[in-house]
Short mmCIF file of C-alpha atoms in Angstrom, two decimals:
data_model
loop_
_atom_site.label_atom_id
_atom_site.label_comp_id
_atom_site.label_asym_id
_atom_site.label_seq_id
_atom_site.Cartn_x
_atom_site.Cartn_y
_atom_site.Cartn_z
CA UNK T 1 79.43 117.84 7.91
CA UNK T 2 80.56 120.71 10.01
CA UNK T 3 83.19 122.89 8.52
CA UNK T 4 86.52 123.62 10.04
CA UNK T 5 85.66 127.36 9.83
CA UNK T 6 82.52 126.72 11.83
CA UNK T 7 84.29 124.66 14.33
CA UNK T 8 86.90 127.39 14.99
CA UNK T 9 84.08 130.01 15.13
CA UNK T 10 82.66 128.03 18.10
CA UNK T 11 85.95 127.15 19.56
CA UNK T 12 88.28 130.10 18.98
CA UNK T 13 90.59 128.98 21.84
CA UNK T 14 91.27 125.76 19.84
CA UNK T 15 92.29 127.55 16.78
CA UNK T 16 94.63 129.71 18.80
CA UNK T 17 96.16 126.82 20.54
CA UNK T 18 96.79 125.22 17.01
CA UNK T 19 98.42 128.32 15.73
CA UNK T 20 100.60 128.50 18.89
CA UNK T 21 102.03 125.10 18.65
CA UNK T 22 105.59 124.99 17.05
CA UNK T 23 105.93 123.72 13.54
CA UNK T 24 106.79 120.13 14.49
CA UNK T 25 103.99 119.92 16.89
CA UNK T 26 101.52 121.33 14.42
CA UNK T 27 102.39 118.51 12.03
CA UNK T 28 101.77 116.00 14.95
CA UNK T 29 98.57 117.76 15.75
CA UNK T 30 97.33 117.76 12.31
CA UNK T 31 97.99 113.97 11.93
CA UNK T 32 96.86 112.80 15.43
CA UNK T 33 95.82 115.40 18.05
CA UNK T 34 93.74 118.25 16.77
CA UNK T 35 91.97 116.65 13.55
CA UNK T 36 88.72 118.30 14.58
CA UNK T 37 87.08 117.40 11.45
CA UNK T 38 87.55 113.75 12.09
CA UNK T 39 86.43 114.19 15.76
CA UNK T 40 83.09 115.85 14.79
CA UNK T 41 82.15 112.64 13.04
CA UNK T 42 83.41 110.12 15.62
CA UNK T 43 82.62 111.79 18.96
CA UNK T 44 79.12 111.67 20.24
CA UNK T 45 77.67 114.03 22.75
CA UNK T 46 78.99 117.34 21.23
CA UNK T 47 77.88 120.54 23.08
CA UNK T 48 74.40 121.76 21.78
CA UNK T 49 74.05 125.05 20.14
CA UNK T 50 71.76 126.02 23.03
CA UNK T 51 74.66 125.43 25.52
CA UNK T 52 77.01 127.36 23.41
CA UNK T 53 75.03 130.15 22.25
CA UNK T 54 74.94 131.97 25.53
CA UNK T 55 75.22 135.82 25.56
CA UNK T 56 78.08 137.05 27.63
CA UNK T 57 76.75 140.00 29.88
CA UNK T 58 78.71 143.14 29.66
CA UNK T 59 79.59 143.00 33.37
CA UNK T 60 81.57 139.78 32.83
CA UNK T 61 85.09 140.78 32.82
CA UNK T 62 86.37 138.90 29.72
CA UNK T 63 89.81 140.67 29.99
CA UNK T 64 90.29 138.95 33.32
CA UNK T 65 89.36 135.52 32.21
CA UNK T 66 92.84 134.20 32.47
CA UNK T 67 94.48 131.76 34.66
CA UNK T 68 97.42 133.20 36.78
CA UNK T 69 99.98 130.55 36.66
CA UNK T 70 102.02 131.93 39.62
CA UNK T 71 105.26 130.45 38.39
CA UNK T 72 103.59 126.98 37.91
CA UNK T 73 104.94 125.07 34.94
CA UNK T 74 101.97 123.94 32.78
CA UNK T 75 104.16 122.54 29.96
CA UNK T 76 103.25 118.96 31.12
CA UNK T 77 99.41 119.67 30.77
CA UNK T 78 99.94 121.00 27.30
CA UNK T 79 102.04 117.95 26.53
CA UNK T 80 99.28 115.72 27.86
CA UNK T 81 96.54 117.39 25.64
CA UNK T 82 98.90 117.37 22.71
CA UNK T 83 99.28 113.55 23.02
CA UNK T 84 95.55 112.99 24.00
CA UNK T 85 94.95 111.33 20.69
CA UNK T 86 97.34 108.59 21.76
CA UNK T 87 96.52 108.34 25.33
CA UNK T 88 93.87 110.05 27.49
CA UNK T 89 94.53 113.25 29.45
CA UNK T 90 93.07 113.46 32.78
CA UNK T 91 91.60 116.53 34.74
CA UNK T 92 89.96 115.97 38.21
CA UNK T 93 87.70 118.86 39.57
CA UNK T 94 86.87 118.89 43.32
CA UNK T 95 84.03 121.08 44.60
CA UNK T 96 80.81 121.84 46.47
CA UNK T 97 77.30 122.10 45.39
CA UNK T 98 78.20 124.17 42.45
CA UNK T 99 80.04 121.07 41.17
CA UNK T 100 77.68 118.33 42.43
CA UNK T 101 74.99 118.95 39.80
CA UNK T 102 77.66 118.81 37.08
CA UNK T 103 76.09 121.58 34.91
CA UNK T 104 79.06 123.97 34.71
CA UNK T 105 81.72 121.22 34.83
CA UNK T 106 79.49 119.21 32.44
CA UNK T 107 79.77 121.91 29.76
CA UNK T 108 83.54 122.35 30.34
CA UNK T 109 83.71 118.50 29.97
CA UNK T 110 81.86 118.65 26.73
CA UNK T 111 83.92 121.41 25.24
CA UNK T 112 87.34 119.96 26.12
CA UNK T 113 86.14 116.33 24.81
CA UNK T 114 84.77 118.00 21.61
CA UNK T 115 88.21 119.48 21.04
CA UNK T 116 90.45 116.59 22.12
CA UNK T 117 88.13 113.54 22.26
CA UNK T 118 85.87 111.72 24.53
CA UNK T 119 87.79 109.13 26.70
CA UNK T 120 84.58 108.45 28.57
CA UNK T 121 82.17 109.81 31.37
CA UNK T 122 84.94 109.27 33.93
CA UNK T 123 84.23 109.20 37.71
CA UNK T 124 80.68 108.97 38.85
CA UNK T 125 79.48 108.69 42.51
CA UNK T 126 76.55 106.85 44.15
CA UNK T 127 74.89 110.12 45.05
CA UNK T 128 71.36 109.24 44.69
CA UNK T 129 71.64 105.92 46.68
CA UNK T 130 73.36 108.09 49.52
CA UNK T 131 70.42 110.33 49.57
CA UNK T 132 71.12 113.41 47.57
CA UNK T 133 71.06 114.81 43.99
CA UNK T 134 72.85 113.15 41.07
CA UNK T 135 73.79 114.71 37.73
CA UNK T 136 71.33 114.08 34.89
CA UNK T 137 73.78 112.24 32.56
CA UNK T 138 74.30 109.06 34.49
CA UNK T 139 72.52 106.86 37.11
CA UNK T 140 73.72 104.57 39.81
CA UNK T 141 70.76 102.24 41.12
CA UNK T 142 70.34 98.96 42.90
CA UNK T 143 67.47 96.63 43.78
CA UNK T 144 69.19 95.86 47.12
CA UNK T 145 69.45 97.80 50.47
CA UNK T 146 72.38 99.78 51.26
CA UNK T 147 73.68 101.71 54.11
CA UNK T 148 74.54 105.22 52.83
CA UNK T 149 76.91 107.89 54.09
CA UNK T 150 77.42 111.54 52.82
CA UNK T 151 80.25 113.87 53.35
CA UNK T 152 78.28 116.36 55.26
CA UNK T 153 76.33 113.87 57.36
CA UNK T 154 78.48 113.33 60.38
CA UNK T 155 79.29 111.25 62.22
CA UNK T 156 80.08 108.84 59.52
CA UNK T 157 78.98 105.18 60.18
CA UNK T 158 81.53 103.97 57.74
CA UNK T 159 84.39 105.22 55.64
CA UNK T 160 83.07 107.98 53.29
CA UNK T 161 85.73 107.70 50.72
CA UNK T 162 87.33 110.30 48.44
CA UNK T 163 84.19 110.91 46.39
CA UNK T 164 82.46 112.16 49.58
CA UNK T 165 79.65 109.36 49.25
CA UNK T 166 79.82 105.66 50.19
CA UNK T 167 77.49 102.90 50.34
CA UNK T 168 77.60 99.58 52.04
CA UNK T 169 75.33 96.61 51.00
CA UNK T 170 73.27 95.19 53.61
CA UNK T 171 73.54 91.67 52.31
CA UNK T 172 76.30 89.45 51.29
CA UNK T 173 75.08 89.16 47.74
CA UNK T 174 74.24 92.38 45.92
CA UNK T 175 74.14 94.13 42.51
CA UNK T 176 74.50 97.60 41.28
CA UNK T 177 73.47 99.14 37.99
CA UNK T 178 75.58 102.04 36.40
CA UNK T 179 74.19 103.70 33.21
CA UNK T 180 74.71 106.70 30.99
CA UNK T 181 71.84 108.67 29.40
CA UNK T 182 71.24 109.51 25.86
CA UNK T 183 71.87 113.00 24.50
CA UNK T 184 70.00 114.41 21.57
CA UNK T 185 68.87 110.86 20.58
CA UNK T 186 72.36 109.40 20.40
CA UNK T 187 74.11 107.00 22.74
CA UNK T 188 76.15 109.19 24.95
CA UNK T 189 79.25 108.11 26.82
CA UNK T 190 79.31 104.46 26.07
CA UNK T 191 81.78 102.58 28.18
CA UNK T 192 83.69 99.42 27.73
CA UNK T 193 85.38 99.23 31.02
CA UNK T 194 84.32 100.14 34.64
CA UNK T 195 86.47 100.55 37.60
CA UNK T 196 84.60 100.27 41.04
CA UNK T 197 86.35 101.97 43.80
CA UNK T 198 85.84 100.40 47.08
CA UNK T 199 87.24 99.41 50.44
CA UNK T 200 86.93 95.71 51.26
CA UNK T 201 86.77 92.64 49.19
CA UNK T 202 84.39 92.33 46.10
CA UNK T 203 83.92 89.15 44.07
CA UNK T 204 82.18 89.84 40.84
CA UNK T 205 79.80 86.95 39.89
CA UNK T 206 78.10 88.08 36.80
CA UNK T 207 77.79 91.28 34.49
CA UNK T 208 74.75 92.04 32.30
CA UNK T 209 73.55 94.80 29.98
CA UNK T 210 69.99 95.44 29.02
CA UNK T 211 69.09 91.93 30.65
CA UNK T 212 71.66 90.19 28.64
CA UNK T 213 74.85 88.55 29.86
CA UNK T 214 78.07 90.43 28.68
CA UNK T 215 81.43 88.57 28.62
CA UNK T 216 83.89 90.31 31.03
CA UNK T 217 87.18 90.10 32.74
CA UNK T 218 87.40 91.08 36.56
CA UNK T 219 90.82 92.44 37.81
CA UNK T 220 90.71 93.01 41.49
CA UNK T 221 93.10 95.24 43.29
CA UNK T 222 93.50 96.62 46.89
CA UNK T 223 91.31 99.81 46.31
CA UNK T 224 89.28 99.04 43.29
CA UNK T 225 88.05 96.34 40.83
CA UNK T 226 88.27 96.82 37.17
CA UNK T 227 85.78 95.13 34.87
CA UNK T 228 86.77 94.81 31.20
CA UNK T 229 83.90 94.25 28.74
CA UNK T 230 83.81 92.65 25.47
CA UNK T 231 81.90 95.42 23.85
CA UNK T 232 80.72 99.02 24.77
CA UNK T 233 77.61 99.40 26.54
CA UNK T 234 75.49 102.40 28.12
CA UNK T 235 74.25 100.27 31.11
CA UNK T 236 75.79 97.61 33.17
CA UNK T 237 74.57 95.57 36.08
CA UNK T 238 77.30 94.03 38.29
CA UNK T 239 76.24 91.17 40.54
CA UNK T 240 78.91 90.57 43.32
CA UNK T 241 79.40 89.13 46.80
CA UNK T 242 81.19 90.44 49.65
CA UNK T 243 82.29 89.51 53.13
CA UNK T 244 80.52 92.25 55.00
CA UNK T 245 83.51 94.68 54.89
CA UNK T 246 82.78 96.17 51.51
CA UNK T 247 82.19 99.85 51.13
CA UNK T 248 81.65 101.29 47.57
CA UNK T 249 82.62 104.92 46.77
CA UNK T 250 82.13 105.35 43.02
CA UNK T 251 82.99 104.01 39.55
CA UNK T 252 85.01 105.18 36.54
CA UNK T 253 83.47 104.82 33.19
CA UNK T 254 86.02 104.51 30.30
CA UNK T 255 85.37 104.26 26.49
CA UNK T 256 88.87 102.87 26.36
CA UNK T 257 89.67 105.54 23.53
CA UNK T 258 91.97 108.40 23.44
CA UNK T 259 90.79 111.91 24.52
CA UNK T 260 90.06 113.61 27.72
CA UNK T 261 88.57 112.57 31.02
CA UNK T 262 86.98 115.26 33.08
CA UNK T 263 86.14 113.81 36.50
CA UNK T 264 84.01 115.81 38.74
CA UNK T 265 83.75 115.23 42.58
CA UNK T 266 81.02 117.54 44.11
CA UNK T 267 79.31 117.61 47.49
CA UNK T 268 76.64 119.73 48.80
CA UNK T 269 77.95 121.94 51.66
CA UNK T 270 81.49 120.79 51.11
CA UNK T 271 84.60 122.98 52.16
CA UNK T 272 88.19 122.59 52.27
CA UNK T 273 88.15 121.28 55.83
CA UNK T 274 85.36 118.77 55.10
CA UNK T 275 87.52 117.21 52.33
CA UNK T 276 90.45 117.21 54.70
CA UNK T 277 88.54 115.08 57.19
CA UNK T 278 88.37 112.36 54.69
CA UNK T 279 92.20 112.20 54.85
CA UNK T 280 93.01 110.45 51.58
CA UNK T 281 91.61 112.43 48.73
CA UNK T 282 94.81 112.60 47.11
CA UNK T 283 95.42 108.88 47.31
CA UNK T 284 91.80 108.31 46.24
CA UNK T 285 92.10 110.37 42.89
CA UNK T 286 95.64 108.93 42.12
CA UNK T 287 94.27 105.99 40.18
CA UNK T 288 92.53 108.54 37.84
CA UNK T 289 96.17 109.78 36.89
CA UNK T 290 95.36 113.35 36.82
CA UNK T 291 97.38 115.74 34.90
CA UNK T 292 95.50 118.72 36.33
CA UNK T 293 93.43 118.90 39.63
CA UNK T 294 91.03 121.87 39.96
CA UNK T 295 89.82 122.62 43.43
CA UNK T 296 86.72 124.92 43.40
CA UNK T 297 85.68 125.56 46.95
CA UNK T 298 85.26 128.59 49.36
CA UNK T 299 81.56 129.50 49.19
CA UNK T 300 80.50 127.43 52.18
CA UNK T 301 83.26 128.75 54.40
CA UNK T 302 81.67 132.15 53.80
CA UNK T 303 78.49 131.28 55.86
CA UNK T 304 80.32 130.70 59.09
CA UNK T 305 82.95 132.44 61.15
CA UNK T 306 85.93 133.13 58.93
CA UNK T 307 89.54 133.31 60.02
CA UNK T 308 92.13 133.87 57.27
CA UNK T 309 94.89 131.93 58.82
CA UNK T 310 92.74 128.97 59.73
CA UNK T 311 91.32 128.89 56.20
CA UNK T 312 94.84 129.21 54.57
CA UNK T 313 95.81 126.08 56.66
CA UNK T 314 92.85 124.15 55.36
CA UNK T 315 93.76 125.10 51.82
CA UNK T 316 97.41 124.10 52.46
CA UNK T 317 96.46 120.79 54.02
CA UNK T 318 94.23 119.64 50.97
CA UNK T 319 96.64 120.82 48.34
CA UNK T 320 99.62 119.11 50.24
CA UNK T 321 97.50 115.94 50.43
CA UNK T 322 96.75 116.09 46.59
CA UNK T 323 100.41 116.80 45.72
CA UNK T 324 101.98 114.29 47.77
CA UNK T 325 99.87 111.42 46.05
CA UNK T 326 99.92 113.12 42.71
CA UNK T 327 103.31 114.60 42.26
CA UNK T 328 103.18 115.10 38.47
CA UNK T 329 99.73 116.80 38.60
CA UNK T 330 99.27 120.51 38.24
CA UNK T 331 96.86 122.23 40.66
CA UNK T 332 94.43 124.92 39.86
CA UNK T 333 92.64 126.69 42.69
CA UNK T 334 89.37 128.78 41.84
CA UNK T 335 87.92 131.74 43.86
CA UNK T 336 84.24 131.91 44.74
CA UNK T 337 82.24 134.61 43.17
CA UNK T 338 80.21 137.19 45.29
CA UNK T 339 76.99 135.90 46.59
CA UNK T 340 74.36 137.00 49.08
CA UNK T 341 73.00 135.74 52.40
CA UNK T 342 69.83 136.14 54.08
CA UNK T 343 69.81 138.76 56.97
CA UNK T 344 66.98 139.40 59.36
CA UNK T 345 66.24 142.99 60.64
CA UNK T 346 64.07 143.43 63.87
CA UNK T 347 62.44 146.75 64.39
CA UNK T 348 60.25 148.18 67.26
CA UNK T 349 56.81 149.14 65.91
CA UNK T 350 53.59 150.54 67.58
CA UNK T 351 50.55 148.58 66.82
CA UNK T 352 46.86 149.20 67.63
CA UNK T 353 44.91 146.49 69.44
CA UNK T 354 41.18 145.85 68.93
CA UNK T 355 40.54 147.75 71.97
CA UNK T 356 42.15 150.90 70.42
CA UNK T 357 45.26 150.83 72.66
CA UNK T 358 48.64 151.02 71.34
CA UNK T 359 51.80 148.72 72.23
CA UNK T 360 55.18 148.37 71.02
CA UNK T 361 56.13 145.08 69.52
CA UNK T 362 59.31 143.53 67.76
CA UNK T 363 58.74 142.97 64.02
CA UNK T 364 61.25 140.97 62.02
CA UNK T 365 61.76 141.07 58.46
CA UNK T 366 64.09 139.13 56.04
CA UNK T 367 66.18 140.46 53.32
CA UNK T 368 69.38 139.89 51.51
CA UNK T 369 72.83 141.43 51.71
CA UNK T 370 76.22 140.67 50.10
CA UNK T 371 78.10 138.14 51.92
CA UNK T 372 81.11 139.96 53.24
CA UNK T 373 83.24 136.88 53.86
CA UNK T 374 83.62 136.02 50.15
CA UNK T 375 86.04 138.86 49.41
CA UNK T 376 88.49 137.77 52.12
CA UNK T 377 88.27 134.33 51.17
CA UNK T 378 88.99 135.22 47.54
CA UNK T 379 92.04 137.20 48.78
CA UNK T 380 93.25 134.26 50.87
CA UNK T 381 93.27 131.88 47.77
CA UNK T 382 94.94 134.56 45.75
CA UNK T 383 97.53 135.03 48.39
CA UNK T 384 98.03 131.27 48.78
CA UNK T 385 98.44 130.68 45.13
CA UNK T 386 101.12 133.34 44.82
CA UNK T 387 102.96 132.20 47.89
CA UNK T 388 103.12 128.48 46.73
CA UNK T 389 103.48 128.82 43.01
CA UNK T 390 100.05 127.40 42.32
CA UNK T 391 97.81 128.49 39.55
CA UNK T 392 94.57 130.48 40.43
CA UNK T 393 91.47 131.10 38.41
CA UNK T 394 89.98 134.30 39.94
CA UNK T 395 86.23 133.51 39.14
CA UNK T 396 85.31 136.26 41.54
CA UNK T 397 86.99 138.91 39.20
CA UNK T 398 85.83 137.28 36.02
CA UNK T 399 82.16 137.20 37.25
CA UNK T 400 82.05 140.84 37.72
CA UNK T 401 83.93 141.41 41.08
CA UNK T 402 82.25 143.44 43.79
CA UNK T 403 78.65 144.00 43.13
CA UNK T 404 78.48 141.06 40.64
CA UNK T 405 75.78 139.35 42.63
CA UNK T 406 73.30 142.08 41.99
CA UNK T 407 74.19 141.96 38.21
CA UNK T 408 73.62 138.24 38.10
CA UNK T 409 70.28 138.41 40.02
CA UNK T 410 68.94 140.99 37.56
CA UNK T 411 70.07 138.95 34.56
CA UNK T 412 68.37 135.65 36.02
CA UNK T 413 71.87 134.08 36.37
CA UNK T 414 71.39 133.26 40.09
CA UNK T 415 68.88 130.89 41.78
CA UNK T 416 66.32 132.14 44.26
CA UNK T 417 68.78 131.61 47.17
CA UNK T 418 71.31 134.07 45.64
CA UNK T 419 74.05 131.69 46.26
CA UNK T 420 73.68 129.09 43.43
CA UNK T 421 73.35 129.82 39.84
CA UNK T 422 70.63 129.21 37.31
CA UNK T 423 71.16 126.67 34.66
CA UNK T 424 72.29 129.48 32.27
CA UNK T 425 74.47 130.89 34.90
CA UNK T 426 76.19 127.57 35.31
CA UNK T 427 76.60 127.08 31.66
CA UNK T 428 78.13 130.58 31.35
CA UNK T 429 80.62 129.57 34.14
CA UNK T 430 81.50 126.45 32.46
CA UNK T 431 82.19 128.07 29.16
CA UNK T 432 84.33 130.76 30.62
CA UNK T 433 86.49 128.16 32.53
CA UNK T 434 86.91 126.30 29.32
CA UNK T 435 88.04 129.46 27.53
CA UNK T 436 90.53 130.24 30.44
CA UNK T 437 91.86 126.62 30.49
CA UNK T 438 92.51 126.72 26.74
CA UNK T 439 94.17 130.04 26.91
CA UNK T 440 96.52 128.92 29.76
CA UNK T 441 97.44 125.77 27.76
CA UNK T 442 97.99 127.79 24.59
CA UNK T 443 100.47 130.14 26.37
CA UNK T 444 102.23 127.36 28.28
CA UNK T 445 105.80 126.48 26.99
CA UNK T 446 105.86 123.59 24.57
CA UNK T 447 107.37 120.51 26.06
CA UNK T 448 110.83 119.52 25.09
#
């Protein structure tokens, strides 16, 4: 069994949070919330040593790895985590391709759930059926034909939904299979209830797991259908009928246990304005009951024409949409780190022909340069957070500031496109965000 000393060595922020709690809260934590020795035994899918044992390069600004609250009151978030042994806390992260693969967000999820308990895998989207990449820890499949739509493939043939992906069955009777994968040989993220988010009517006919019928109870609602199971499973096939108006957006997988949900919504190529075009992101995530919504966007805006005022309006529109539908949730904006873009250079050169004559031709070569739009985007997010009392995590600064992209490339932390990270780079990012979140919660005032 892992010792408390070993756990606190791996998770110093957890130890600091426990110490920072008032005496009365520490008693409660010891009995209910922060009994990590109990959690080590009961919670599957703890972060692997390989994921945790990542050397932090010297160019990472550890002293900057803090969340600027900008006057926001995070006491409710602290309270939600303190009582997570009794009822789940919920965090929703919204982003672009950095989030879609769920590597960095997946490690942040693992670390938080290792500390506070695994309430379940949370929100999953039909990304593969809609024609794009899906995270490795879950799968959504079907034997039937579907009409897919992706956030960045406009015009949309149907409602895209708050997840940025939607699928419409081609026939009146269909089925869909949702499953979670094993991790380190153990059942990982078993679930005992599934909430299917959709538009239109869905009538559930049968539910099976591993080819066997599972007793269930179906609870329909306007925007979703909840399916309660008699026992936990790691795969579920739902057979249903619809009247031709059904569009499915995703599913929430719950273990029906206390702990933390860390939902991730990521779409390749997404920006603030593309989520704004959905129009109902805030209302869509409301059933997830978020205590914190993290918005991690800005990279894709840097690859087009950038106007600070237009960008600020896009940020405000999405933030306002989220706040209106989720008034009790805190919001955290993150800045994008420095990246590079491909640039072409054309030079006139003299070349010799076979006949010995010289002529001048244009020769184009491609190289990379720092994307100069990232810095003003970062500044616009910082300014917006200060002006509207919204917390900001300055990933640009933490990652190394100006010149960081070269350092990341030299250390193998960037992918070949010099925009996305390598797996190690994403794991580093996820770990640092976890540490910053824990630091912010530890320093938030205790609830009264």
